[in-house]
């Protein structure tokens, strides 16, 4: 079952085709939005799936979540077996459109949580001296006897000793005063002990003792280096297996390009760029293949018009049929023009007989 995850615009995604004509094709998505469809200008192009619309769906970032929307209006879209127009994608969601099924994977960086500081318990006044916590009481700095605070805190008010009336020396020390002196003595003893513990001790060993400040500075340096390394990996995101797959797709596309199969070459170069967007040769030859493919379509259109003007209707019909086979998208104006000319040449060819 897909799990919903909190993501950011910098999160990477893997989309793998697990069923359909493009089974096994992997798309590496570095940023959103992403368009899915049969047209070659989509980030995820499925040109060999006839049941996929030219513009079928889009994947966008929306309020710390990833959503997919149906933009075709005609073909169906389902996620995890349920038909939908717009829904949230989770890690492992299966997108079903046309004859293709695509699994969506989120590549989240590991969250590095800083250690939190424990909260100190609030201090509350006590009713008598027997409730005093000497460890907590020892952490309070004693004010100088000569400096009188403007206003005593609730804690100081709770422990303000009440001086008993003077008694004669024959009766001995008052128990309350004796308890007060014991508390003050304990405080001074704890303060002296802490001062002795914090005093640096010279080491007699040949190894130097690393101070707390040096340890903290080293930790900060290591954290900065780790963040810089993760940022570099996040930018490149190049794995050996991804490079091998991209190179194999580039070689297949280059062979098709040399053989004049520009449409197949575009598919291979698109697969290469989906796996490794930084591949320079795939990007260059994809643009060249697209230009050659458009030039081939224009060549057949011009040839068909010439045959039509020369009343060579069989040759005219063949030229316009080639245009229909190359374009395949009935919504394009050039396809509609070639289809009308094909029907015209076909009707005139019958009349000649």
PDB file of C-alpha atoms in Angstrom, residues 52-218:
ATOM      1  CA  UNK A  52      -2.704   7.432 -23.705  1.00  0.00           C
ATOM      2  CA  UNK A  53      -3.801  10.978 -24.571  1.00  0.00           C
ATOM      3  CA  UNK A  54      -1.380  13.491 -26.025  1.00  0.00           C
ATOM      4  CA  UNK A  55      -1.651  15.412 -22.733  1.00  0.00           C
ATOM      5  CA  UNK A  56      -2.971  12.865 -20.249  1.00  0.00           C
ATOM      6  CA  UNK A  57      -1.995  13.899 -16.694  1.00  0.00           C
ATOM      7  CA  UNK A  58       0.213  16.240 -14.653  1.00  0.00           C
ATOM      8  CA  UNK A  59       2.028  15.688 -11.349  1.00  0.00           C
ATOM      9  CA  UNK A  60       2.424  18.774  -9.159  1.00  0.00           C
ATOM     10  CA  UNK A  61       3.668  19.834  -5.728  1.00  0.00           C
ATOM     11  CA  UNK A  62       0.780  21.049  -3.547  1.00  0.00           C
ATOM     12  CA  UNK A  63       1.119  21.938   0.169  1.00  0.00           C
ATOM     13  CA  UNK A  64       3.853  19.464   1.129  1.00  0.00           C
ATOM     14  CA  UNK A  65       2.261  16.655  -0.905  1.00  0.00           C
ATOM     15  CA  UNK A  66       2.357  15.331  -4.475  1.00  0.00           C
ATOM     16  CA  UNK A  67      -0.906  15.317  -6.468  1.00  0.00           C
ATOM     17  CA  UNK A  68      -1.746  13.926  -9.909  1.00  0.00           C
ATOM     18  CA  UNK A  69      -4.485  15.455 -12.068  1.00  0.00           C
ATOM     19  CA  UNK A  70      -6.274  14.153 -15.165  1.00  0.00           C
ATOM     20  CA  UNK A  71      -6.002  16.784 -17.932  1.00  0.00           C
ATOM     21  CA  UNK A  72      -7.127  14.671 -20.909  1.00  0.00           C
ATOM     22  CA  UNK A  73     -10.877  14.829 -20.238  1.00  0.00           C
ATOM     23  CA  UNK A  74     -11.391  11.727 -22.411  1.00  0.00           C
ATOM     24  CA  UNK A  75      -9.098   8.901 -21.325  1.00  0.00           C
ATOM     25  CA  UNK A  76      -9.278   7.300 -17.897  1.00  0.00           C
ATOM     26  CA  UNK A  77      -6.809   7.779 -15.039  1.00  0.00           C
ATOM     27  CA  UNK A  78      -6.651   5.579 -11.949  1.00  0.00           C
ATOM     28  CA  UNK A  79      -4.315   5.448  -8.956  1.00  0.00           C
ATOM     29  CA  UNK A  80      -3.953   2.286  -6.881  1.00  0.00           C
ATOM     30  CA  UNK A  81      -6.930   0.728  -8.699  1.00  0.00           C
ATOM     31  CA  UNK A  82      -9.350   3.645  -8.178  1.00  0.00           C
ATOM     32  CA  UNK A  83     -10.472   5.951 -10.983  1.00  0.00           C
ATOM     33  CA  UNK A  84      -9.852   9.614 -10.166  1.00  0.00           C
ATOM     34  CA  UNK A  85      -9.582  13.115 -11.558  1.00  0.00           C
ATOM     35  CA  UNK A  86      -7.195  14.404  -8.868  1.00  0.00           C
ATOM     36  CA  UNK A  87      -5.605  12.571  -5.950  1.00  0.00           C
ATOM     37  CA  UNK A  88      -2.539  12.552  -3.719  1.00  0.00           C
ATOM     38  CA  UNK A  89       0.359  10.245  -4.611  1.00  0.00           C
ATOM     39  CA  UNK A  90       2.253   8.300  -2.000  1.00  0.00           C
ATOM     40  CA  UNK A  91       5.466   6.361  -2.023  1.00  0.00           C
ATOM     41  CA  UNK A  92       4.699   3.241  -4.092  1.00  0.00           C
ATOM     42  CA  UNK A  93       1.486   4.497  -5.743  1.00  0.00           C
ATOM     43  CA  UNK A  94       0.632   2.744  -9.040  1.00  0.00           C
ATOM     44  CA  UNK A  95      -0.619   5.051 -11.811  1.00  0.00           C
ATOM     45  CA  UNK A  96      -2.769   3.368 -14.484  1.00  0.00           C
ATOM     46  CA  UNK A  97      -3.317   5.223 -17.761  1.00  0.00           C
ATOM     47  CA  UNK A  98      -3.943   3.701 -21.175  1.00  0.00           C
ATOM     48  CA  UNK A  99      -2.233   0.301 -21.407  1.00  0.00           C
ATOM     49  CA  UNK A 100       0.619   1.472 -19.146  1.00  0.00           C
ATOM     50  CA  UNK A 101       1.141   1.194 -15.414  1.00  0.00           C
ATOM     51  CA  UNK A 102       3.730   3.392 -13.679  1.00  0.00           C
ATOM     52  CA  UNK A 103       4.940   3.012 -10.095  1.00  0.00           C
ATOM     53  CA  UNK A 104       5.780   6.240  -8.270  1.00  0.00           C
ATOM     54  CA  UNK A 105       8.710   6.290  -5.822  1.00  0.00           C
ATOM     55  CA  UNK A 106       9.783   9.176  -3.565  1.00  0.00           C
ATOM     56  CA  UNK A 107      13.522   9.616  -2.986  1.00  0.00           C
ATOM     57  CA  UNK A 108      13.638  11.460   0.346  1.00  0.00           C
ATOM     58  CA  UNK A 109      16.944  12.480   1.936  1.00  0.00           C
ATOM     59  CA  UNK A 110      17.513  11.187   5.453  1.00  0.00           C
ATOM     60  CA  UNK A 111      16.360  13.687   8.086  1.00  0.00           C
ATOM     61  CA  UNK A 112      19.145  14.600  10.470  1.00  0.00           C
ATOM     62  CA  UNK A 113      17.510  15.534  13.758  1.00  0.00           C
ATOM     63  CA  UNK A 114      19.492  17.662  16.196  1.00  0.00           C
ATOM     64  CA  UNK A 115      19.493  16.387  19.767  1.00  0.00           C
ATOM     65  CA  UNK A 116      16.999  18.311  21.857  1.00  0.00           C
ATOM     66  CA  UNK A 117      17.643  19.774  25.275  1.00  0.00           C
ATOM     67  CA  UNK A 118      15.618  18.443  28.200  1.00  0.00           C
ATOM     68  CA  UNK A 119      13.218  20.896  29.692  1.00  0.00           C
ATOM     69  CA  UNK A 120      13.975  22.052  33.215  1.00  0.00           C
ATOM     70  CA  UNK A 121      11.173  21.554  35.714  1.00  0.00           C
ATOM     71  CA  UNK A 122       9.545  24.706  37.003  1.00  0.00           C
ATOM     72  CA  UNK A 123      10.408  25.794  40.543  1.00  0.00           C
ATOM     73  CA  UNK A 124       7.525  26.026  42.990  1.00  0.00           C
ATOM     74  CA  UNK A 125       7.569  27.521  46.500  1.00  0.00           C
ATOM     75  CA  UNK A 126       7.548  25.119  49.441  1.00  0.00           C
ATOM     76  CA  UNK A 127       5.809  25.455  52.742  1.00  0.00           C
ATOM     77  CA  UNK A 128       8.563  24.325  55.109  1.00  0.00           C
ATOM     78  CA  UNK A 129      12.277  23.709  55.141  1.00  0.00           C
ATOM     79  CA  UNK A 130      11.939  19.933  55.119  1.00  0.00           C
ATOM     80  CA  UNK A 131      10.709  20.014  51.457  1.00  0.00           C
ATOM     81  CA  UNK A 132      13.929  21.590  50.148  1.00  0.00           C
ATOM     82  CA  UNK A 133      15.750  19.772  47.289  1.00  0.00           C
ATOM     83  CA  UNK A 134      19.384  20.539  48.017  1.00  0.00           C
ATOM     84  CA  UNK A 135      20.590  19.613  44.489  1.00  0.00           C
ATOM     85  CA  UNK A 136      18.168  22.105  42.914  1.00  0.00           C
ATOM     86  CA  UNK A 137      18.838  24.673  45.602  1.00  0.00           C
ATOM     87  CA  UNK A 138      22.604  24.372  45.012  1.00  0.00           C
ATOM     88  CA  UNK A 139      22.261  25.571  41.387  1.00  0.00           C
ATOM     89  CA  UNK A 140      21.039  29.046  42.463  1.00  0.00           C
ATOM     90  CA  UNK A 141      23.689  31.790  42.475  1.00  0.00           C
ATOM     91  CA  UNK A 142      23.926  33.546  45.795  1.00  0.00           C
ATOM     92  CA  UNK A 143      23.690  37.308  45.619  1.00  0.00           C
ATOM     93  CA  UNK A 144      26.369  39.447  47.198  1.00  0.00           C
ATOM     94  CA  UNK A 145      25.548  40.393  50.828  1.00  0.00           C
ATOM     95  CA  UNK A 146      26.019  44.052  49.963  1.00  0.00           C
ATOM     96  CA  UNK A 147      23.732  44.026  46.876  1.00  0.00           C
ATOM     97  CA  UNK A 148      20.074  44.001  47.792  1.00  0.00           C
ATOM     98  CA  UNK A 149      17.733  43.004  44.921  1.00  0.00           C
ATOM     99  CA  UNK A 150      14.954  45.371  43.977  1.00  0.00           C
ATOM    100  CA  UNK A 151      12.346  42.627  44.183  1.00  0.00           C
ATOM    101  CA  UNK A 152      12.697  39.103  45.528  1.00  0.00           C
ATOM    102  CA  UNK A 153      11.680  36.199  43.280  1.00  0.00           C
ATOM    103  CA  UNK A 154       9.045  33.687  44.437  1.00  0.00           C
ATOM    104  CA  UNK A 155      11.815  31.158  45.053  1.00  0.00           C
ATOM    105  CA  UNK A 156      13.757  33.593  47.257  1.00  0.00           C
ATOM    106  CA  UNK A 157      10.581  34.524  49.084  1.00  0.00           C
ATOM    107  CA  UNK A 158       9.928  30.834  49.779  1.00  0.00           C
ATOM    108  CA  UNK A 159      13.362  30.340  51.296  1.00  0.00           C
ATOM    109  CA  UNK A 160      13.701  33.703  53.043  1.00  0.00           C
ATOM    110  CA  UNK A 161      14.698  32.771  56.597  1.00  0.00           C
ATOM    111  CA  UNK A 162      12.604  34.201  59.392  1.00  0.00           C
ATOM    112  CA  UNK A 163      14.908  35.531  62.078  1.00  0.00           C
ATOM    113  CA  UNK A 164      13.672  34.463  65.479  1.00  0.00           C
ATOM    114  CA  UNK A 165      13.727  36.856  68.422  1.00  0.00           C
ATOM    115  CA  UNK A 166      17.031  37.058  70.266  1.00  0.00           C
ATOM    116  CA  UNK A 167      17.361  34.662  73.082  1.00  0.00           C
ATOM    117  CA  UNK A 168      19.815  34.485  75.921  1.00  0.00           C
ATOM    118  CA  UNK A 169      23.055  32.535  75.376  1.00  0.00           C
ATOM    119  CA  UNK A 170      22.172  30.263  78.202  1.00  0.00           C
ATOM    120  CA  UNK A 171      19.316  28.685  76.197  1.00  0.00           C
ATOM    121  CA  UNK A 172      21.569  27.443  73.243  1.00  0.00           C
ATOM    122  CA  UNK A 173      21.086  28.016  69.411  1.00  0.00           C
ATOM    123  CA  UNK A 174      17.589  28.147  68.011  1.00  0.00           C
ATOM    124  CA  UNK A 175      16.751  25.026  65.896  1.00  0.00           C
ATOM    125  CA  UNK A 176      15.493  27.181  62.956  1.00  0.00           C
ATOM    126  CA  UNK A 177      18.714  29.177  62.820  1.00  0.00           C
ATOM    127  CA  UNK A 178      20.766  25.991  63.102  1.00  0.00           C
ATOM    128  CA  UNK A 179      18.872  24.537  60.111  1.00  0.00           C
ATOM    129  CA  UNK A 180      19.472  27.723  58.124  1.00  0.00           C
ATOM    130  CA  UNK A 181      23.213  27.607  58.762  1.00  0.00           C
ATOM    131  CA  UNK A 182      23.297  23.972  57.705  1.00  0.00           C
ATOM    132  CA  UNK A 183      21.566  24.867  54.397  1.00  0.00           C
ATOM    133  CA  UNK A 184      23.954  27.759  53.689  1.00  0.00           C
ATOM    134  CA  UNK A 185      26.935  25.559  54.514  1.00  0.00           C
ATOM    135  CA  UNK A 186      25.704  22.854  52.145  1.00  0.00           C
ATOM    136  CA  UNK A 187      25.300  25.403  49.350  1.00  0.00           C
ATOM    137  CA  UNK A 188      28.847  26.696  49.757  1.00  0.00           C
ATOM    138  CA  UNK A 189      30.164  23.135  49.825  1.00  0.00           C
ATOM    139  CA  UNK A 190      28.416  22.307  46.544  1.00  0.00           C
ATOM    140  CA  UNK A 191      29.661  25.532  44.894  1.00  0.00           C
ATOM    141  CA  UNK A 192      33.247  24.846  45.937  1.00  0.00           C
ATOM    142  CA  UNK A 193      32.969  21.273  44.657  1.00  0.00           C
ATOM    143  CA  UNK A 194      31.711  22.432  41.267  1.00  0.00           C
ATOM    144  CA  UNK A 195      34.496  25.000  41.016  1.00  0.00           C
ATOM    145  CA  UNK A 196      37.103  22.346  41.725  1.00  0.00           C
ATOM    146  CA  UNK A 197      35.588  19.980  39.141  1.00  0.00           C
ATOM    147  CA  UNK A 198      35.578  22.688  36.417  1.00  0.00           C
ATOM    148  CA  UNK A 199      39.175  23.695  37.097  1.00  0.00           C
ATOM    149  CA  UNK A 200      41.364  22.391  34.206  1.00  0.00           C
ATOM    150  CA  UNK A 201      43.833  19.727  35.229  1.00  0.00           C
ATOM    151  CA  UNK A 202      47.186  19.561  33.530  1.00  0.00           C
ATOM    152  CA  UNK A 203      47.722  16.187  31.959  1.00  0.00           C
ATOM    153  CA  UNK A 204      50.970  14.390  32.624  1.00  0.00           C
ATOM    154  CA  UNK A 205      50.423  12.023  29.683  1.00  0.00           C
ATOM    155  CA  UNK A 206      51.995  12.606  26.310  1.00  0.00           C
ATOM    156  CA  UNK A 207      48.513  12.879  24.738  1.00  0.00           C
ATOM    157  CA  UNK A 208      46.648  16.210  24.884  1.00  0.00           C
ATOM    158  CA  UNK A 209      43.120  16.186  26.251  1.00  0.00           C
ATOM    159  CA  UNK A 210      40.602  17.671  23.792  1.00  0.00           C
ATOM    160  CA  UNK A 211      38.474  20.384  25.348  1.00  0.00           C
ATOM    161  CA  UNK A 212      34.713  20.630  24.968  1.00  0.00           C
ATOM    162  CA  UNK A 213      35.019  23.696  22.691  1.00  0.00           C
ATOM    163  CA  UNK A 214      37.359  21.833  20.335  1.00  0.00           C
ATOM    164  CA  UNK A 215      34.984  18.858  20.194  1.00  0.00           C
ATOM    165  CA  UNK A 216      32.036  21.135  19.374  1.00  0.00           C
ATOM    166  CA  UNK A 217      34.014  22.924  16.638  1.00  0.00           C
ATOM    167  CA  UNK A 218      35.000  19.566  15.089  1.00  0.00           C
TER     168      UNK A 218
END
